[in-house]
XYZ file of N, CA and C in Angstrom:
837
model
N -31.568 21.910 -15.583
C -31.157 20.707 -16.291
C -29.633 20.577 -16.328
N -28.981 21.693 -16.625
C -27.528 21.675 -16.676
C -26.938 21.352 -15.305
N -27.542 21.922 -14.253
C -27.047 21.657 -12.903
C -27.199 20.175 -12.563
N -28.312 19.576 -12.991
C -28.536 18.156 -12.720
C -27.525 17.300 -13.467
N -27.220 17.671 -14.718
C -26.232 16.918 -15.485
C -24.840 17.040 -14.870
N -24.505 18.222 -14.380
C -23.214 18.400 -13.730
C -23.118 17.560 -12.462
N -24.218 17.541 -11.700
C -24.218 16.736 -10.488
C -24.068 15.255 -10.813
N -24.756 14.790 -11.841
C -24.643 13.392 -12.240
C -23.235 13.075 -12.727
N -22.616 14.010 -13.437
C -21.252 13.799 -13.932
C -20.263 13.715 -12.774
N -20.473 14.546 -11.748
C -19.589 14.504 -10.582
C -19.698 13.169 -9.856
N -20.945 12.716 -9.664
C -21.133 11.436 -8.979
C -20.559 10.287 -9.803
N -20.718 10.366 -11.106
C -20.169 9.316 -11.972
C -18.643 9.298 -11.908
N -18.041 10.491 -11.911
C -16.583 10.562 -11.807
C -16.103 10.044 -10.466
N -16.826 10.415 -9.383
C -16.452 9.920 -8.056
C -16.583 8.406 -7.976
N -17.643 7.848 -8.580
C -17.839 6.396 -8.584
C -16.732 5.705 -9.376
N -16.325 6.312 -10.493
C -15.258 5.737 -11.300
C -13.941 5.706 -10.534
N -13.640 6.808 -9.834
C -12.408 6.853 -9.042
C -12.453 5.830 -7.916
N -13.605 5.739 -7.239
C -13.742 4.775 -6.145
C -13.560 3.347 -6.651
N -14.143 3.040 -7.799
C -14.002 1.684 -8.355
C -12.564 1.400 -8.751
N -11.879 2.385 -9.320
C -10.490 2.175 -9.726
C -9.579 1.937 -8.528
N -9.962 2.497 -7.362
C -9.165 2.304 -6.151
C -9.538 1.012 -5.437
N -10.838 0.742 -5.344
C -11.308 -0.399 -4.555
C -11.277 -1.716 -5.326
N -11.366 -1.664 -6.654
C -11.404 -2.905 -7.434
C -10.140 -3.744 -7.247
N -8.931 -3.165 -7.304
C -7.743 -4.000 -7.066
C -7.716 -4.611 -5.667
N -8.143 -3.854 -4.652
C -8.177 -4.400 -3.297
C -9.224 -5.512 -3.183
N -10.355 -5.344 -3.871
C -11.368 -6.386 -3.862
C -10.873 -7.670 -4.509
N -10.187 -7.523 -5.631
C -9.645 -8.698 -6.300
C -8.543 -9.343 -5.454
N -7.747 -8.534 -4.777
C -6.711 -9.075 -3.895
C -7.338 -9.888 -2.764
N -8.441 -9.393 -2.220
C -9.123 -10.144 -1.160
C -9.686 -11.461 -1.683
N -10.286 -11.435 -2.886
C -10.825 -12.667 -3.452
C -9.720 -13.685 -3.699
N -8.564 -13.230 -4.127
C -7.434 -14.137 -4.312
C -6.996 -14.758 -2.987
N -7.044 -13.950 -1.923
C -6.557 -14.439 -0.631
C -7.456 -15.508 -0.025
N -8.712 -15.560 -0.441
C -9.654 -16.543 0.134
C -10.041 -17.605 -0.883
N -9.328 -17.673 -2.002
C -9.611 -18.666 -3.034
C -8.602 -19.800 -2.955
N -9.052 -20.978 -3.239
C -8.153 -22.123 -3.305
C -7.249 -21.994 -4.533
N -6.123 -22.699 -4.502
C -5.183 -22.642 -5.623
C -5.833 -23.131 -6.905
N -6.702 -24.127 -6.797
C -7.395 -24.640 -7.985
C -8.311 -23.590 -8.596
N -8.919 -22.739 -7.741
C -9.779 -21.673 -8.260
C -8.969 -20.598 -8.973
N -7.756 -20.321 -8.466
C -6.926 -19.277 -9.063
C -6.347 -19.694 -10.405
N -6.198 -20.995 -10.612
C -5.606 -21.493 -11.865
C -6.658 -22.048 -12.819
N -7.919 -21.885 -12.473
C -8.986 -22.448 -13.314
C -9.139 -21.635 -14.590
N -9.372 -22.322 -15.712
C -9.621 -21.686 -17.005
C -10.957 -22.206 -17.544
N -11.906 -21.305 -17.816
C -11.844 -19.850 -17.658
C -11.926 -19.430 -16.192
N -11.425 -18.258 -15.921
C -11.355 -17.759 -14.552
C -12.754 -17.481 -14.001
N -12.961 -17.885 -12.758
C -14.202 -17.582 -12.062
C -13.961 -16.450 -11.070
N -14.865 -15.486 -11.057
C -14.652 -14.295 -10.236
C -14.818 -14.587 -8.755
N -15.711 -15.499 -8.413
C -15.939 -15.830 -7.005
C -15.440 -17.241 -6.726
N -14.777 -17.410 -5.586
C -14.270 -18.761 -5.266
C -15.412 -19.729 -4.980
N -15.206 -20.979 -5.329
C -16.212 -21.995 -5.048
C -16.282 -22.303 -3.550
N -15.138 -22.208 -2.900
C -15.089 -22.453 -1.458
C -14.206 -21.389 -0.817
N -14.753 -20.647 0.124
C -14.022 -19.569 0.780
C -13.043 -20.160 1.793
N -11.780 -19.752 1.666
C -10.724 -20.309 2.513
C -9.977 -19.168 3.207
N -10.157 -19.051 4.533
C -9.496 -18.011 5.310
C -8.291 -18.548 6.081
N -7.842 -19.728 5.724
C -6.738 -20.341 6.468
C -5.424 -19.581 6.301
N -5.259 -18.888 5.188
C -4.007 -18.153 4.974
C -3.852 -17.031 6.004
N -4.962 -16.412 6.377
C -4.883 -15.347 7.379
C -4.496 -15.910 8.745
N -5.044 -17.054 9.099
C -4.666 -17.656 10.380
C -3.208 -18.080 10.378
N -2.684 -18.498 9.235
C -1.267 -18.859 9.149
C -0.371 -17.629 9.292
N -0.841 -16.493 8.797
C -0.022 -15.276 8.839
C -0.001 -14.624 10.218
N -0.969 -14.925 11.053
C -0.970 -14.348 12.400
C -0.590 -15.383 13.450
N -0.042 -16.505 12.998
C 0.391 -17.565 13.901
C 1.901 -17.531 14.046
N 2.367 -17.722 15.275
C 3.806 -17.769 15.555
C 4.311 -19.200 15.690
N 3.506 -20.157 15.263
C 3.929 -21.551 15.333
C 5.114 -21.785 14.401
N 6.044 -22.644 14.778
C 7.211 -22.925 13.918
C 6.773 -23.453 12.556
N 7.457 -22.965 11.531
C 7.159 -23.395 10.176
C 6.062 -22.626 9.495
N 5.392 -21.739 10.202
C 4.326 -20.938 9.620
C 4.874 -19.611 9.094
N 4.291 -19.062 8.009
C 4.784 -17.778 7.481
C 4.556 -16.610 8.427
N 3.728 -16.823 9.454
C 3.474 -15.740 10.401
C 4.708 -15.330 11.176
N 5.647 -16.259 11.391
C 6.876 -15.903 12.107
C 7.665 -14.843 11.360
N 7.659 -14.920 10.028
C 8.332 -13.901 9.221
C 7.473 -12.654 9.084
N 6.185 -12.845 8.827
C 5.306 -11.710 8.569
C 5.172 -10.801 9.783
N 4.895 -11.360 10.943
C 4.677 -10.545 12.132
C 5.955 -9.821 12.556
N 7.099 -10.491 12.408
C 8.359 -9.820 12.755
C 8.630 -8.662 11.796
N 8.402 -8.890 10.499
C 8.598 -7.817 9.527
C 7.603 -6.688 9.736
N 6.368 -7.046 10.135
C 5.362 -6.018 10.417
C 5.803 -5.140 11.584
N 6.330 -5.751 12.628
C 6.837 -4.979 13.757
C 8.005 -4.091 13.356
N 8.905 -4.619 12.520
C 10.029 -3.806 12.048
C 9.542 -2.591 11.257
N 8.577 -2.810 10.359
C 8.064 -1.705 9.546
C 7.385 -0.646 10.403
N 6.577 -1.079 11.370
C 5.906 -0.122 12.244
C 6.908 0.698 13.045
N 7.924 0.031 13.586
C 8.913 0.729 14.399
C 9.744 1.688 13.564
N 10.202 1.227 12.397
C 11.064 2.058 11.558
C 10.280 3.241 10.996
N 9.078 2.998 10.470
C 8.297 4.081 9.869
C 7.884 5.109 10.913
N 7.439 4.654 12.075
C 7.016 5.582 13.124
C 8.191 6.340 13.699
N 9.307 5.654 13.932
C 10.489 6.329 14.470
C 11.042 7.369 13.523
N 11.157 7.022 12.246
C 11.684 7.975 11.270
C 10.761 9.177 11.117
N 9.447 8.943 11.102
C 8.498 10.049 10.954
C 8.545 10.980 12.165
N 8.612 10.411 13.363
C 8.661 11.237 14.572
C 9.917 12.094 14.604
N 11.061 11.501 14.279
C 12.326 12.260 14.270
C 12.272 13.361 13.225
N 11.772 13.038 12.045
C 11.724 14.031 10.971
C 10.763 15.175 11.300
N 9.654 14.883 11.958
C 8.750 15.958 12.361
C 9.416 16.889 13.362
N 10.133 16.321 14.328
C 10.824 17.148 15.323
C 11.871 18.042 14.676
N 12.500 17.576 13.606
C 13.519 18.375 12.925
C 12.919 19.285 11.863
N 11.873 18.825 11.176
C 11.311 19.589 10.064
C 10.525 20.802 10.533
N 9.877 20.716 11.690
C 9.057 21.843 12.171
C 9.913 23.084 12.422
N 10.981 23.021 13.235
C 11.797 24.235 13.399
C 12.519 24.642 12.120
N 12.923 23.659 11.297
C 13.595 24.006 10.040
C 12.659 24.753 9.107
N 11.433 24.249 8.950
C 10.460 24.903 8.076
C 10.084 26.283 8.607
N 9.942 26.416 9.930
C 9.626 27.721 10.519
C 10.755 28.714 10.269
N 11.983 28.241 10.378
C 13.131 29.115 10.133
C 13.179 29.562 8.679
N 12.978 28.643 7.739
C 13.003 28.997 6.320
C 11.853 29.927 5.962
N 10.720 29.783 6.639
C 9.558 30.593 6.319
C 9.653 32.003 6.898
N 10.194 32.132 8.105
C 10.160 33.419 8.795
C 11.447 34.237 8.625
N 12.530 33.586 8.283
C 13.806 34.295 8.136
C 14.301 34.128 6.703
N 14.225 35.195 5.962
C 14.570 35.154 4.552
C 16.088 35.066 4.370
N 16.467 34.697 3.137
C 17.884 34.606 2.810
C 18.488 33.237 3.034
N 17.660 32.268 3.434
C 18.167 30.923 3.673
C 17.637 29.924 2.648
N 17.077 30.434 1.566
C 16.482 29.536 0.587
C 17.521 28.655 -0.093
N 18.776 29.125 -0.122
C 19.818 28.325 -0.755
C 19.968 26.959 -0.102
N 19.878 26.941 1.237
C 19.955 25.671 1.957
C 18.754 24.784 1.629
N 17.608 25.408 1.478
C 16.397 24.647 1.187
C 16.465 24.026 -0.211
N 16.905 24.819 -1.180
C 17.034 24.287 -2.532
C 18.161 23.260 -2.616
N 19.192 23.425 -1.799
C 20.250 22.428 -1.763
C 19.739 21.088 -1.255
N 18.913 21.136 -0.203
C 18.318 19.901 0.309
C 17.401 19.269 -0.731
N 16.663 20.105 -1.470
C 15.786 19.578 -2.510
C 16.601 18.939 -3.633
N 17.740 19.561 -3.993
C 18.584 18.990 -5.038
C 19.121 17.626 -4.630
N 19.516 17.498 -3.369
C 19.991 16.197 -2.877
C 18.856 15.186 -2.896
N 17.653 15.641 -2.575
C 16.492 14.749 -2.561
C 16.178 14.222 -3.959
N 16.502 15.019 -4.994
C 16.223 14.620 -6.367
C 17.243 13.631 -6.915
N 18.345 13.429 -6.234
C 19.359 12.486 -6.705
C 18.784 11.075 -6.661
N 18.975 10.270 -7.720
C 18.466 8.888 -7.701
C 19.036 8.109 -6.528
N 18.230 7.295 -5.863
C 18.717 6.562 -4.687
C 19.933 5.702 -4.962
N 20.024 5.156 -6.180
C 21.156 4.272 -6.473
C 22.481 5.024 -6.447
N 22.441 6.350 -6.641
C 23.681 7.125 -6.671
C 24.288 7.302 -5.289
N 23.495 7.145 -4.239
C 24.001 7.348 -2.879
C 24.047 6.052 -2.086
N 23.876 4.937 -2.757
C 23.866 3.656 -2.064
C 25.219 3.373 -1.426
N 26.307 3.524 -2.204
C 27.636 3.202 -1.670
C 28.033 4.101 -0.501
N 27.870 5.433 -0.594
C 28.196 6.254 0.592
C 27.383 5.877 1.821
N 26.092 5.654 1.639
C 25.264 5.264 2.779
C 25.686 3.906 3.336
N 26.028 2.990 2.452
C 26.445 1.664 2.911
C 27.720 1.746 3.740
N 28.696 2.518 3.261
C 29.955 2.637 4.000
C 29.751 3.354 5.334
N 28.864 4.357 5.357
C 28.585 5.051 6.617
C 27.929 4.111 7.628
N 26.945 3.380 7.175
C 26.285 2.440 8.080
C 27.247 1.351 8.545
N 28.127 0.920 7.644
C 29.106 -0.089 8.033
C 30.094 0.463 9.045
N 30.498 1.720 8.869
C 31.454 2.333 9.775
C 30.889 2.443 11.190
N 29.607 2.737 11.301
C 28.974 2.899 12.612
C 28.246 1.636 13.074
N 28.503 0.525 12.392
C 27.931 -0.772 12.765
C 26.400 -0.713 12.810
N 25.805 -0.107 11.784
C 24.349 0.041 11.716
C 23.726 -0.757 10.576
N 24.535 -1.558 9.872
C 23.970 -2.394 8.822
C 23.080 -3.473 9.443
N 21.986 -3.751 8.759
C 21.036 -4.769 9.206
C 20.514 -4.479 10.614
N 20.263 -3.196 10.874
C 19.675 -2.796 12.148
C 18.523 -1.842 11.877
N 17.564 -1.809 12.775
C 16.442 -0.885 12.634
C 16.857 0.572 12.831
N 17.755 0.901 13.777
C 18.234 2.298 13.848
C 18.917 2.754 12.565
N 19.640 1.850 11.894
C 20.276 2.216 10.633
C 19.247 2.570 9.572
N 18.168 1.790 9.483
C 17.116 2.105 8.521
C 16.422 3.419 8.865
N 16.241 3.676 10.149
C 15.611 4.931 10.558
C 16.447 6.118 10.095
N 17.757 6.031 10.253
C 18.650 7.111 9.814
C 18.535 7.307 8.304
N 18.537 6.217 7.555
C 18.440 6.317 6.097
C 17.092 6.911 5.685
N 16.020 6.472 6.323
C 14.702 6.985 5.966
C 14.541 8.459 6.334
N 15.240 8.891 7.369
C 15.195 10.316 7.713
C 15.743 11.164 6.575
N 16.753 10.654 5.867
C 17.297 11.406 4.731
C 16.296 11.518 3.594
N 15.336 10.597 3.541
C 14.291 10.655 2.518
C 13.126 11.544 2.936
N 12.738 11.444 4.189
C 11.511 12.097 4.634
C 11.736 13.557 5.024
N 12.886 13.863 5.617
C 13.119 15.200 6.157
C 12.993 16.312 5.118
N 13.632 16.223 3.926
C 13.445 17.307 2.940
C 11.992 17.462 2.507
N 11.295 16.338 2.348
C 9.892 16.392 1.927
C 9.026 17.103 2.966
N 9.173 16.720 4.230
C 8.373 17.343 5.280
C 8.734 18.812 5.458
N 10.010 19.150 5.327
C 10.429 20.542 5.467
C 9.770 21.421 4.417
N 9.780 20.968 3.164
C 9.125 21.729 2.101
C 7.625 21.841 2.342
N 7.010 20.759 2.731
C 5.560 20.755 2.934
C 5.157 21.697 4.061
N 5.872 21.646 5.171
C 5.536 22.504 6.304
C 5.900 23.959 6.030
N 6.992 24.165 5.325
C 7.407 25.535 5.005
C 6.341 26.247 4.163
N 5.795 25.550 3.179
C 4.737 26.142 2.353
C 3.503 26.463 3.187
N 3.199 25.627 4.170
C 2.052 25.905 5.028
C 2.323 27.086 5.952
N 3.514 27.153 6.525
C 3.865 28.275 7.402
C 3.810 29.594 6.642
N 4.120 29.570 5.338
C 4.070 30.799 4.539
C 2.659 31.366 4.439
N 1.655 30.490 4.521
C 0.267 30.952 4.365
C -0.333 31.472 5.664
N 0.330 31.238 6.790
C -0.230 31.662 8.073
C -0.004 33.159 8.288
N -0.970 33.859 8.868
C -0.783 35.294 9.144
C 0.283 35.509 10.210
N 1.184 36.438 9.933
C 2.270 36.695 10.866
C 1.947 37.792 11.875
N 0.799 38.441 11.716
C 0.436 39.509 12.652
C 0.274 38.964 14.074
N -0.313 37.770 14.180
C -0.513 37.186 15.513
C 0.834 36.872 16.151
N 1.760 36.375 15.357
C 3.082 36.048 15.887
C 3.810 37.316 16.337
N 3.698 38.382 15.553
C 4.355 39.632 15.929
C 3.749 40.200 17.201
N 2.437 40.091 17.347
C 1.796 40.564 18.577
C 2.261 39.743 19.773
N 2.422 38.444 19.571
C 2.907 37.594 20.656
C 4.341 37.944 21.026
N 5.147 38.282 20.032
C 6.529 38.675 20.328
C 6.564 39.979 21.121
N 5.652 40.888 20.789
C 5.581 42.149 21.526
C 5.140 41.929 22.973
N 4.358 40.858 23.189
C 3.923 40.532 24.551
C 5.000 39.824 25.355
N 6.150 39.577 24.745
C 7.262 39.004 25.486
C 7.546 37.540 25.232
N 6.831 36.897 24.305
C 7.100 35.497 24.022
C 8.375 35.354 23.208
N 9.129 34.319 23.501
C 10.325 34.013 22.717
C 9.925 33.302 21.425
N 10.921 33.121 20.541
C 10.636 32.532 19.236
C 10.073 31.125 19.387
N 10.690 30.310 20.232
C 10.213 28.937 20.380
C 8.846 28.884 21.046
N 8.535 29.874 21.890
C 7.205 29.934 22.491
C 6.148 30.318 21.459
N 6.508 31.221 20.549
C 5.604 31.589 19.462
C 5.326 30.380 18.575
N 6.373 29.624 18.293
C 6.215 28.442 17.456
C 5.284 27.418 18.112
N 5.482 27.176 19.395
C 4.713 26.143 20.081
C 3.278 26.580 20.377
N 3.098 27.846 20.784
C 1.785 28.302 21.244
C 0.932 28.923 20.148
N 1.560 29.486 19.133
C 0.804 30.217 18.110
C 0.827 29.478 16.764
N 2.027 29.220 16.242
C 2.152 28.713 14.877
C 1.665 27.276 14.742
N 2.126 26.413 15.640
C 1.770 24.997 15.502
C 0.267 24.741 15.649
N -0.440 25.380 16.595
C -1.897 25.163 16.629
C -2.598 25.606 15.344
N -2.096 26.676 14.723
C -2.695 27.120 13.464
C -2.374 26.158 12.320
N -1.224 25.524 12.401
C -0.790 24.603 11.340
C -1.124 23.151 11.650
N -1.961 22.926 12.640
C -2.265 21.553 13.056
C -2.805 20.681 11.926
N -3.683 21.180 11.041
C -4.174 20.306 9.964
C -3.072 19.748 9.080
N -2.129 20.598 8.692
C -1.085 20.122 7.782
C -0.092 19.229 8.496
N 0.014 19.332 9.809
C 0.910 18.440 10.544
C 0.446 16.991 10.419
N -0.867 16.762 10.502
C -1.385 15.413 10.333
C -1.150 14.889 8.933
N -1.366 15.741 7.917
C -1.128 15.311 6.541
C 0.350 15.022 6.307
N 1.220 15.884 6.840
C 2.656 15.676 6.671
C 3.115 14.399 7.361
N 2.582 14.153 8.560
C 2.952 12.934 9.284
C 2.520 11.693 8.512
N 1.327 11.730 7.938
C 0.837 10.568 7.195
C 1.677 10.310 5.951
N 1.963 11.359 5.175
C 2.746 11.167 3.959
C 4.173 10.729 4.277
N 4.761 11.304 5.320
C 6.093 10.876 5.718
C 6.104 9.433 6.168
N 5.082 9.039 6.924
C 4.986 7.659 7.401
C 4.829 6.686 6.240
N 4.039 7.070 5.243
C 3.835 6.205 4.087
C 5.106 6.070 3.254
N 5.904 7.136 3.173
C 7.176 7.036 2.462
C 8.058 5.958 3.079
N 8.122 5.939 4.393
C 8.944 4.932 5.073
C 8.287 3.557 5.017
N 6.982 3.506 5.132
C 6.268 2.228 5.148
C 6.423 1.484 3.813
N 6.394 2.208 2.698
C 6.428 1.589 1.373
C 7.834 1.445 0.811
N 8.847 1.987 1.473
C 10.197 1.978 0.913
C 10.725 0.551 0.805
N 11.311 0.234 -0.338
C 11.799 -1.121 -0.601
C 13.292 -1.174 -0.933
N 13.774 -0.201 -1.700
C 15.129 -0.273 -2.254
C 16.190 -0.296 -1.151
N 16.164 0.697 -0.257
C 17.170 0.759 0.800
C 17.018 -0.402 1.786
N 15.773 -0.773 2.079
C 15.558 -1.883 3.007
C 16.104 -3.182 2.447
N 16.030 -3.350 1.138
C 16.565 -4.561 0.517
C 18.085 -4.601 0.586
N 18.734 -3.445 0.385
C 20.196 -3.414 0.322
C 20.858 -3.396 1.692
N 20.209 -2.761 2.669
C 20.867 -2.552 3.967
C 20.425 -3.538 5.037
N 19.606 -4.524 4.676
C 19.221 -5.570 5.623
C 19.524 -6.922 4.994
N 19.852 -7.871 5.830
C 20.219 -9.196 5.327
C 19.399 -10.324 5.931
N 18.675 -10.084 7.007
C 17.840 -11.128 7.593
C 16.651 -10.486 8.296
N 15.858 -11.327 8.947
C 14.605 -10.872 9.537
C 14.818 -9.949 10.732
N 16.046 -9.835 11.215
C 16.301 -8.972 12.370
C 15.899 -7.528 12.084
N 16.025 -7.082 10.825
C 15.696 -5.696 10.497
C 14.896 -5.562 9.210
N 14.619 -6.633 8.521
C 13.897 -6.545 7.263
C 12.479 -6.025 7.480
N 12.061 -5.149 6.593
C 10.730 -4.572 6.680
C 9.751 -5.373 5.833
N 8.513 -4.975 5.885
C 7.449 -5.737 5.244
C 7.589 -5.827 3.712
N 7.919 -4.742 2.992
C 8.074 -4.887 1.534
C 9.121 -5.921 1.141
N 10.233 -5.981 1.866
C 11.276 -6.962 1.552
C 10.787 -8.376 1.854
N 10.087 -8.541 2.956
C 9.574 -9.862 3.319
C 8.524 -10.333 2.320
N 7.667 -9.423 1.857
C 6.675 -9.798 0.847
C 7.369 -10.264 -0.421
N 8.425 -9.573 -0.823
C 9.180 -10.006 -2.000
C 9.800 -11.378 -1.779
N 10.191 -11.663 -0.530
C 10.764 -12.964 -0.227
C 9.771 -14.101 -0.382
N 8.483 -13.813 -0.183
C 7.466 -14.853 -0.346
C 7.337 -15.309 -1.794
N 7.797 -14.485 -2.742
C 7.703 -14.842 -4.166
C 8.976 -15.469 -4.682
N 9.959 -15.681 -3.816
C 11.260 -16.163 -4.279
C 11.300 -17.663 -4.497
N 10.359 -18.408 -3.916
C 10.380 -19.851 -4.047
C 9.912 -20.324 -5.415
N 10.133 -21.600 -5.699
C 9.707 -22.167 -6.973
C 8.188 -22.283 -7.045
N 7.581 -22.714 -5.962
C 6.125 -22.851 -5.913
C 5.555 -21.682 -5.110
N 5.067 -20.670 -5.803
C 4.572 -19.463 -5.162
C 3.091 -19.598 -4.862
N 2.723 -19.310 -3.633
C 1.307 -19.317 -3.232
C 0.761 -17.909 -3.447
N 0.104 -17.719 -4.580
C -0.430 -16.395 -4.907
C -1.461 -15.937 -3.888
N -2.238 -16.865 -3.381
C -3.244 -16.506 -2.385
C -2.614 -16.017 -1.094
N -1.498 -16.628 -0.703
C -0.800 -16.185 0.504
C -0.240 -14.782 0.325
N 0.328 -14.508 -0.836
C 0.865 -13.167 -1.108
C -0.266 -12.137 -1.106
N -1.430 -12.523 -1.640
C -2.585 -11.615 -1.618
C -3.028 -11.346 -0.190
N -3.033 -12.373 0.662
C -3.402 -12.183 2.066
C -2.415 -11.264 2.772
N -1.124 -11.415 2.461
C -0.119 -10.526 3.037
C -0.390 -9.083 2.613
N -0.744 -8.891 1.336
C -1.045 -7.544 0.864
C -2.237 -6.923 1.579
N -3.271 -7.724 1.838
C -4.440 -7.217 2.558
C -4.059 -6.821 3.974
N -3.328 -7.680 4.676
C -2.949 -7.376 6.063
C -1.984 -6.193 6.127
N -1.107 -6.071 5.123
C -0.151 -4.966 5.117
C -0.827 -3.621 4.876
N -2.026 -3.633 4.292
C -2.733 -2.367 4.024
C -3.567 -1.910 5.214
N -3.688 -2.742 6.246
C -4.532 -2.372 7.389
C -3.920 -1.241 8.223
N -2.626 -1.291 8.600
C -2.077 -0.167 9.390
C -2.190 1.194 8.703
N -1.832 1.335 7.414
C -2.045 2.649 6.781
C -3.496 3.066 6.747
N -4.397 2.090 6.605
C -5.820 2.422 6.579
C -6.282 2.989 7.915
N -5.871 2.358 9.003
C -6.266 2.847 10.327
C -5.667 4.227 10.605
N -4.425 4.439 10.201
C -3.797 5.743 10.417
C -4.499 6.812 9.588
N -4.867 6.483 8.345
C -5.578 7.449 7.502
C -6.940 7.797 8.098
N -7.643 6.789 8.650
C -8.942 7.061 9.291
C -8.751 7.926 10.529
N -7.709 7.627 11.317
C -7.437 8.389 12.526
C -7.107 9.840 12.211
N -6.388 10.065 11.101
C -5.988 11.425 10.723
C -6.868 11.992 9.614
N -8.075 11.450 9.461
C -8.913 11.837 8.341
C -9.223 13.330 8.321
N -9.640 13.866 9.453
C -10.019 15.283 9.486
C -8.820 16.186 9.204
N -7.699 15.895 9.872
C -6.515 16.727 9.647
C -5.968 16.531 8.242
N -6.124 15.323 7.691
C -5.630 15.074 6.344
C -6.402 15.887 5.321
N -7.730 15.870 5.398
C -8.545 16.631 4.461
C -8.300 18.125 4.625
N -8.225 18.591 5.870
C -7.992 20.023 6.097
C -6.612 20.420 5.619
N -5.627 19.560 5.833
C -4.261 19.879 5.417
C -4.126 19.933 3.914
N -4.763 18.996 3.209
C -4.706 19.025 1.750
C -5.432 20.230 1.199
N -6.572 20.589 1.821
C -7.325 21.753 1.350
C -6.561 23.042 1.597
N -5.952 23.158 2.766
C -5.207 24.386 3.067
C -3.910 24.446 2.291
N -3.327 23.292 1.991
C -2.077 23.307 1.243
C -2.281 23.559 -0.227
N -3.537 23.437 -0.706
C -3.786 23.664 -2.116
C -4.020 25.121 -2.462
N -4.114 25.983 -1.493
C -4.329 27.407 -1.743
C -3.357 28.217 -0.920
N -3.088 29.395 -1.353
C -2.153 30.264 -0.656
C -2.785 31.626 -0.492
N -2.610 32.178 0.710
C -3.132 33.497 0.959
C -4.459 33.466 1.682
């Protein structure tokens, strides 16, 4: 009886969590397909009287005067900036984390990077702005990639370093005795063992860049480099705001992270499980 009650409690808790996550997305979808009259009706009706998918066609259209010209360009900017920053940070974080994990006495550098990471973003806005201005990187996608690397790199380094600490070093030592160099051990032995956490680290790093708003707002001035969060905020700047259009933008903006999470599902679950235990 107790086992049955525990099982029912687990399923109830899982259902509650699922509803808390899916309910806002469901309501966002209903808003995106509801007419303006349905959204402003009192009392509120949960289901629209007439389903309207025209906002989605407007957002994927490149016709002049349509919001799709802004949305699709910002979507491309976000994909390029988030993917570029994540790829660069992975290439730098993997050897850095391996070095911190295998060679002791360098923790001071690691804690220093963490201390810088804890500084509020507003405190480093002016130095970053002047640096980007000096190198003519303001309002450019490479400039945003550089800025996002400063956010993602310490996070990925810590995450990978903790995972490398849990891996058995006997295999690496045996490989070194067989004549492999350090970088060969890293590529052939360590990285295949740490493959699950690499997917989780890549996803979290990508999401950090994908959702970032503050730096993108300050360091971009037009659609040439503006990312999706800034463009979504721009849709609310007018006097007459189309709430349904903003909801449709939110639904479309959640599709790329969803596909990436599904693609990395196995490595994500394995990485979170392995990162939650040590030894």
